[in-house]
Amino acid sequence: MKLNLTLVTLIVLAFAASLLAGRIWLPLASLLSPHDSLAGLIIFDVRLPRTILALIVGAVLGLSGAALQGFTRNPLAEPALLGVSSGAALGAIIAIYFGLVALSPITGPLMGMVGAVAACALTFALGRNGTVALVLAGAAVSSLTAAGIALALNFAPSPYAAYEIMTWLLGSLADKSWTQVMLVAPFAAIGCVLLAMTGRALDALSLGEAQAQSLGVNLTRLAAMVVAGTAFSVGAITAVSGAIGFIGLVAPHLVRPFVGYAPRRVLLPATLAGALLLLCADIAARLVHTNPELRLGVFTSLLGTPFFFWLVVRIRKVAP
Amino acid sequence: MTLLTAENITVTRGGKPILRDVSLQAHAGEFIAVVGPNGAGKSTLLKVMAGLLKPDAGRVMLDAGPLSALSTRQLAARRAYLPQNPQLEWPISVERLVALGLTPKLPATGGLPESYAPTITRALEQCDLVEKRDQAATSLSGGEFARAMLARAIVSSPQILIVDEPITGLDPRHAMQSMTLLQSFARSGTLVIASLHDLTLVVRHASRVIVVVDGGVIGDADSLTEELVHRSFRVTCHLTGQGDSRALTLLSPSEK
């Protein structure tokens, strides 16, 4: 409880910072400025949607990471490792590539979800026999989708289109407006509700499948909820923000020791930690002045990789 | 009162029969020990009786209705099952591990209601684990872990308790304690079915013994006899004593 309150407090602080920080620094008082002033325009039309999007994207990554780690009982599970993110990316790229997005912007998130559902279903279907099989299946599905993305780049109609796809793949929250927030929010919400409802079953699953089943957990239904929840939420956010790695891996690990490791109790704080991490990363990426700009996805990867190494070393120590 | 009935159960795996045409009736208040050599089909029989494995032929009845008509949750509220070599994937505390046994009684979301605290404490007391309640269950010794799992199984006060080799790996004191505990559960009206290898504890505590060999029941009696042990394990043995001092001494592998 204390942990959640701390995280919420930090999120509120980061939220305020995110509205004020950037190429143009705004004074604290401008948070109360009217909508039609310059400061008001920057805050309400530029930084507020970007901030809210960062919170949604981070929360989805944190929650889906926690749910996938609980479901697979594998500390390395995250949407990207299981091919879900790249599936969503491929779906969204197909939408961009064939000009569907130009016809109707909602096709981006929709195709993202279709790609995520397909990738997720394929991974879980191939990797049913334990966690090693699942991680391998995730790697296989990721390669498949990577090949699809490479194909799209190969046959891109123009160098400009290829560049467009490339930069989009790197992941960013720059130049996002309320339209994107409105597109993502409903799907992210549906997915998050599905994932949040898996808590009790995930707890029982820490005893293994046989005992979980004997405790009344319907394993098929649980798998369907995890797949659908991840696909909806991660599919939608990836279609808007591009691929952003490591938040889903890191967030659950950061909070797990504070809540006694029970998978259900990890869900909420991992969601909050994911939102906080991504918002902070986005603020930091904004403040590093480079040309071209440092992409958020690249930034989180740079931050996340050392953590991955630490996890590998730790697992090697813990493993028999 | 007949609680659980197996009717002509047959289970086949990869063309090989694991259980052939097994029928038995189990009653409330019985402590049934399922004994037999390795690979005889004991675990499979327990899984079928627990409703976790659908037999290829035959059916299991709970009261008067087929077991398969119940939802997994309805069944979980009445029956607890503990597999052989139970596992735990996260280092959660012993108390939380035991609380997982209450899963079928809890709503899908939300925390554990405070009202269950005494129930959990009682299960911890019965399994001699009160001092370990806040320790990570994965850091327990093998014997302590087995007792924690037993506490997890009994915490929901099930009508039917099915446990697969619950005392394997326990030291003599805790093995005896666990058997006494299972026996007291049976005496208070629970149907207890356990597969066991310690034949002395079986003759002391079980109220009925079912002997499984090669997928079939070859003996169903109030207790083990020297003849039954000989037929099932092909070892000679000696039964001595009465009541709590009964003992079964294994002598030597017998000639065929």
PDB file of C-alpha atoms in Angstrom, chain A residues 74-190:
ATOM      1  CA  ASN A  74       9.541 -16.777 -16.057  1.00  0.00           C
ATOM      2  CA  PRO A  75      11.350 -13.649 -14.847  1.00  0.00           C
ATOM      3  CA  LEU A  76      12.479 -12.829 -18.403  1.00  0.00           C
ATOM      4  CA  ALA A  77       9.023 -12.668 -19.926  1.00  0.00           C
ATOM      5  CA  GLU A  78       7.884  -9.342 -21.360  1.00  0.00           C
ATOM      6  CA  PRO A  79       5.804  -8.374 -24.376  1.00  0.00           C
ATOM      7  CA  ALA A  80       8.886  -7.950 -26.612  1.00  0.00           C
ATOM      8  CA  LEU A  81      10.508 -11.242 -25.591  1.00  0.00           C
ATOM      9  CA  LEU A  82       7.372 -13.164 -26.473  1.00  0.00           C
ATOM     10  CA  GLY A  83       7.097 -11.553 -29.887  1.00  0.00           C
ATOM     11  CA  VAL A  84       3.986  -9.562 -28.979  1.00  0.00           C
ATOM     12  CA  SER A  85       5.551  -6.129 -29.540  1.00  0.00           C
ATOM     13  CA  SER A  86       7.136  -7.037 -32.849  1.00  0.00           C
ATOM     14  CA  GLY A  87       3.874  -8.659 -33.961  1.00  0.00           C
ATOM     15  CA  ALA A  88       2.088  -5.419 -33.173  1.00  0.00           C
ATOM     16  CA  ALA A  89       4.803  -3.465 -34.979  1.00  0.00           C
ATOM     17  CA  LEU A  90       4.440  -5.628 -38.080  1.00  0.00           C
ATOM     18  CA  GLY A  91       0.668  -5.171 -38.027  1.00  0.00           C
ATOM     19  CA  ALA A  92       1.022  -1.406 -37.721  1.00  0.00           C
ATOM     20  CA  ILE A  93       3.677  -1.291 -40.458  1.00  0.00           C
ATOM     21  CA  ILE A  94       1.387  -3.204 -42.786  1.00  0.00           C
ATOM     22  CA  ALA A  95      -1.247  -0.558 -42.066  1.00  0.00           C
ATOM     23  CA  ILE A  96       1.267   2.240 -42.801  1.00  0.00           C
ATOM     24  CA  TYR A  97       2.727   0.442 -45.819  1.00  0.00           C
ATOM     25  CA  PHE A  98      -0.538  -0.160 -47.608  1.00  0.00           C
ATOM     26  CA  GLY A  99      -1.759   3.322 -46.838  1.00  0.00           C
ATOM     27  CA  LEU A 100      -4.568   2.159 -44.557  1.00  0.00           C
ATOM     28  CA  VAL A 101      -3.553   4.691 -41.917  1.00  0.00           C
ATOM     29  CA  ALA A 102      -3.936   7.521 -44.411  1.00  0.00           C
ATOM     30  CA  LEU A 103      -7.501   6.359 -45.100  1.00  0.00           C
ATOM     31  CA  SER A 104      -8.465   6.015 -41.445  1.00  0.00           C
ATOM     32  CA  PRO A 105      -6.120   6.515 -38.485  1.00  0.00           C
ATOM     33  CA  ILE A 106      -7.872   3.863 -36.354  1.00  0.00           C
ATOM     34  CA  THR A 107      -6.532   1.122 -38.669  1.00  0.00           C
ATOM     35  CA  GLY A 108      -3.082   1.665 -37.063  1.00  0.00           C
ATOM     36  CA  PRO A 109      -4.043   0.457 -33.576  1.00  0.00           C
ATOM     37  CA  LEU A 110      -6.458  -2.103 -35.038  1.00  0.00           C
ATOM     38  CA  MET A 111      -3.810  -3.697 -37.237  1.00  0.00           C
ATOM     39  CA  GLY A 112      -1.382  -3.441 -34.316  1.00  0.00           C
ATOM     40  CA  MET A 113      -3.769  -5.511 -32.235  1.00  0.00           C
ATOM     41  CA  VAL A 114      -4.337  -8.000 -35.018  1.00  0.00           C
ATOM     42  CA  GLY A 115      -0.558  -8.447 -35.288  1.00  0.00           C
ATOM     43  CA  ALA A 116      -0.212  -8.721 -31.515  1.00  0.00           C
ATOM     44  CA  VAL A 117      -3.019 -11.302 -31.218  1.00  0.00           C
ATOM     45  CA  ALA A 118      -1.535 -13.360 -34.048  1.00  0.00           C
ATOM     46  CA  ALA A 119       1.998 -13.233 -32.626  1.00  0.00           C
ATOM     47  CA  CYS A 120       0.814 -13.917 -29.070  1.00  0.00           C
ATOM     48  CA  ALA A 121      -1.394 -16.833 -30.108  1.00  0.00           C
ATOM     49  CA  LEU A 122       1.412 -18.330 -32.204  1.00  0.00           C
ATOM     50  CA  THR A 123       3.924 -18.009 -29.346  1.00  0.00           C
ATOM     51  CA  PHE A 124       1.611 -19.607 -26.806  1.00  0.00           C
ATOM     52  CA  ALA A 125       0.558 -22.347 -29.229  1.00  0.00           C
ATOM     53  CA  LEU A 126       4.180 -23.249 -30.031  1.00  0.00           C
ATOM     54  CA  GLY A 127       5.471 -22.852 -26.494  1.00  0.00           C
ATOM     55  CA  ARG A 128       2.953 -24.781 -24.464  1.00  0.00           C
ATOM     56  CA  ASN A 129       5.453 -27.213 -22.970  1.00  0.00           C
ATOM     57  CA  GLY A 130       7.087 -25.101 -20.319  1.00  0.00           C
ATOM     58  CA  THR A 131       8.933 -21.841 -20.089  1.00  0.00           C
ATOM     59  CA  VAL A 132      12.004 -22.724 -22.141  1.00  0.00           C
ATOM     60  CA  ALA A 133       9.744 -23.738 -25.009  1.00  0.00           C
ATOM     61  CA  LEU A 134       7.820 -20.505 -24.576  1.00  0.00           C
ATOM     62  CA  VAL A 135      10.903 -18.279 -24.707  1.00  0.00           C
ATOM     63  CA  LEU A 136      12.149 -20.171 -27.760  1.00  0.00           C
ATOM     64  CA  ALA A 137       8.760 -19.815 -29.402  1.00  0.00           C
ATOM     65  CA  GLY A 138       8.862 -16.084 -28.638  1.00  0.00           C
ATOM     66  CA  ALA A 139      12.277 -15.848 -30.282  1.00  0.00           C
ATOM     67  CA  ALA A 140      10.998 -17.730 -33.332  1.00  0.00           C
ATOM     68  CA  VAL A 141       7.929 -15.518 -33.661  1.00  0.00           C
ATOM     69  CA  SER A 142      10.106 -12.404 -33.199  1.00  0.00           C
ATOM     70  CA  SER A 143      12.372 -13.545 -36.039  1.00  0.00           C
ATOM     71  CA  LEU A 144       9.354 -14.158 -38.214  1.00  0.00           C
ATOM     72  CA  THR A 145       7.939 -10.693 -37.596  1.00  0.00           C
ATOM     73  CA  ALA A 146      11.413  -9.140 -37.971  1.00  0.00           C
ATOM     74  CA  ALA A 147      11.618 -10.801 -41.378  1.00  0.00           C
ATOM     75  CA  GLY A 148       8.235  -9.321 -42.258  1.00  0.00           C
ATOM     76  CA  ILE A 149       9.371  -5.863 -41.164  1.00  0.00           C
ATOM     77  CA  ALA A 150      12.627  -6.230 -43.134  1.00  0.00           C
ATOM     78  CA  LEU A 151      10.549  -7.209 -46.155  1.00  0.00           C
ATOM     79  CA  ALA A 152       8.468  -4.060 -45.788  1.00  0.00           C
ATOM     80  CA  LEU A 153      11.681  -1.984 -45.588  1.00  0.00           C
ATOM     81  CA  ASN A 154      13.165  -3.803 -48.585  1.00  0.00           C
ATOM     82  CA  PHE A 155      10.211  -3.034 -50.787  1.00  0.00           C
ATOM     83  CA  ALA A 156       9.461   0.389 -49.356  1.00  0.00           C
ATOM     84  CA  PRO A 157       8.129   2.539 -52.182  1.00  0.00           C
ATOM     85  CA  SER A 158      10.643   5.299 -51.489  1.00  0.00           C
ATOM     86  CA  PRO A 159      13.700   5.906 -49.295  1.00  0.00           C
ATOM     87  CA  TYR A 160      11.556   8.380 -47.428  1.00  0.00           C
ATOM     88  CA  ALA A 161       8.961   5.686 -46.627  1.00  0.00           C
ATOM     89  CA  ALA A 162      11.735   3.369 -45.431  1.00  0.00           C
ATOM     90  CA  TYR A 163      13.084   6.131 -43.196  1.00  0.00           C
ATOM     91  CA  GLU A 164       9.578   6.757 -41.909  1.00  0.00           C
ATOM     92  CA  ILE A 165       9.155   3.104 -40.922  1.00  0.00           C
ATOM     93  CA  MET A 166      12.641   2.961 -39.398  1.00  0.00           C
ATOM     94  CA  THR A 167      12.196   5.989 -37.156  1.00  0.00           C
ATOM     95  CA  TRP A 168       8.733   4.825 -36.182  1.00  0.00           C
ATOM     96  CA  LEU A 169      10.186   1.463 -35.177  1.00  0.00           C
ATOM     97  CA  LEU A 170      12.629   3.151 -32.813  1.00  0.00           C
ATOM     98  CA  GLY A 171       9.717   4.239 -30.678  1.00  0.00           C
ATOM     99  CA  SER A 172       8.803   7.777 -29.740  1.00  0.00           C
ATOM    100  CA  LEU A 173       6.138   9.865 -28.111  1.00  0.00           C
ATOM    101  CA  ALA A 174       7.100  13.062 -29.934  1.00  0.00           C
ATOM    102  CA  ASP A 175       4.457  14.941 -31.935  1.00  0.00           C
ATOM    103  CA  LYS A 176       1.563  13.002 -30.471  1.00  0.00           C
ATOM    104  CA  SER A 177      -1.795  14.678 -30.091  1.00  0.00           C
ATOM    105  CA  TRP A 178      -5.110  14.037 -28.393  1.00  0.00           C
ATOM    106  CA  THR A 179      -6.187  11.989 -31.426  1.00  0.00           C
ATOM    107  CA  GLN A 180      -3.636   9.312 -30.598  1.00  0.00           C
ATOM    108  CA  VAL A 181      -4.608   9.365 -26.924  1.00  0.00           C
ATOM    109  CA  MET A 182      -8.247   8.819 -27.896  1.00  0.00           C
ATOM    110  CA  LEU A 183      -7.294   6.022 -30.283  1.00  0.00           C
ATOM    111  CA  VAL A 184      -5.232   4.121 -27.751  1.00  0.00           C
ATOM    112  CA  ALA A 185      -7.060   4.687 -24.473  1.00  0.00           C
ATOM    113  CA  PRO A 186     -10.115   2.446 -24.985  1.00  0.00           C
ATOM    114  CA  PHE A 187      -8.137  -0.570 -26.217  1.00  0.00           C
ATOM    115  CA  ALA A 188      -5.486  -0.114 -23.548  1.00  0.00           C
ATOM    116  CA  ALA A 189      -8.243   0.070 -20.930  1.00  0.00           C
ATOM    117  CA  ILE A 190      -9.935  -3.132 -22.136  1.00  0.00           C
TER     118      ILE A 190
END
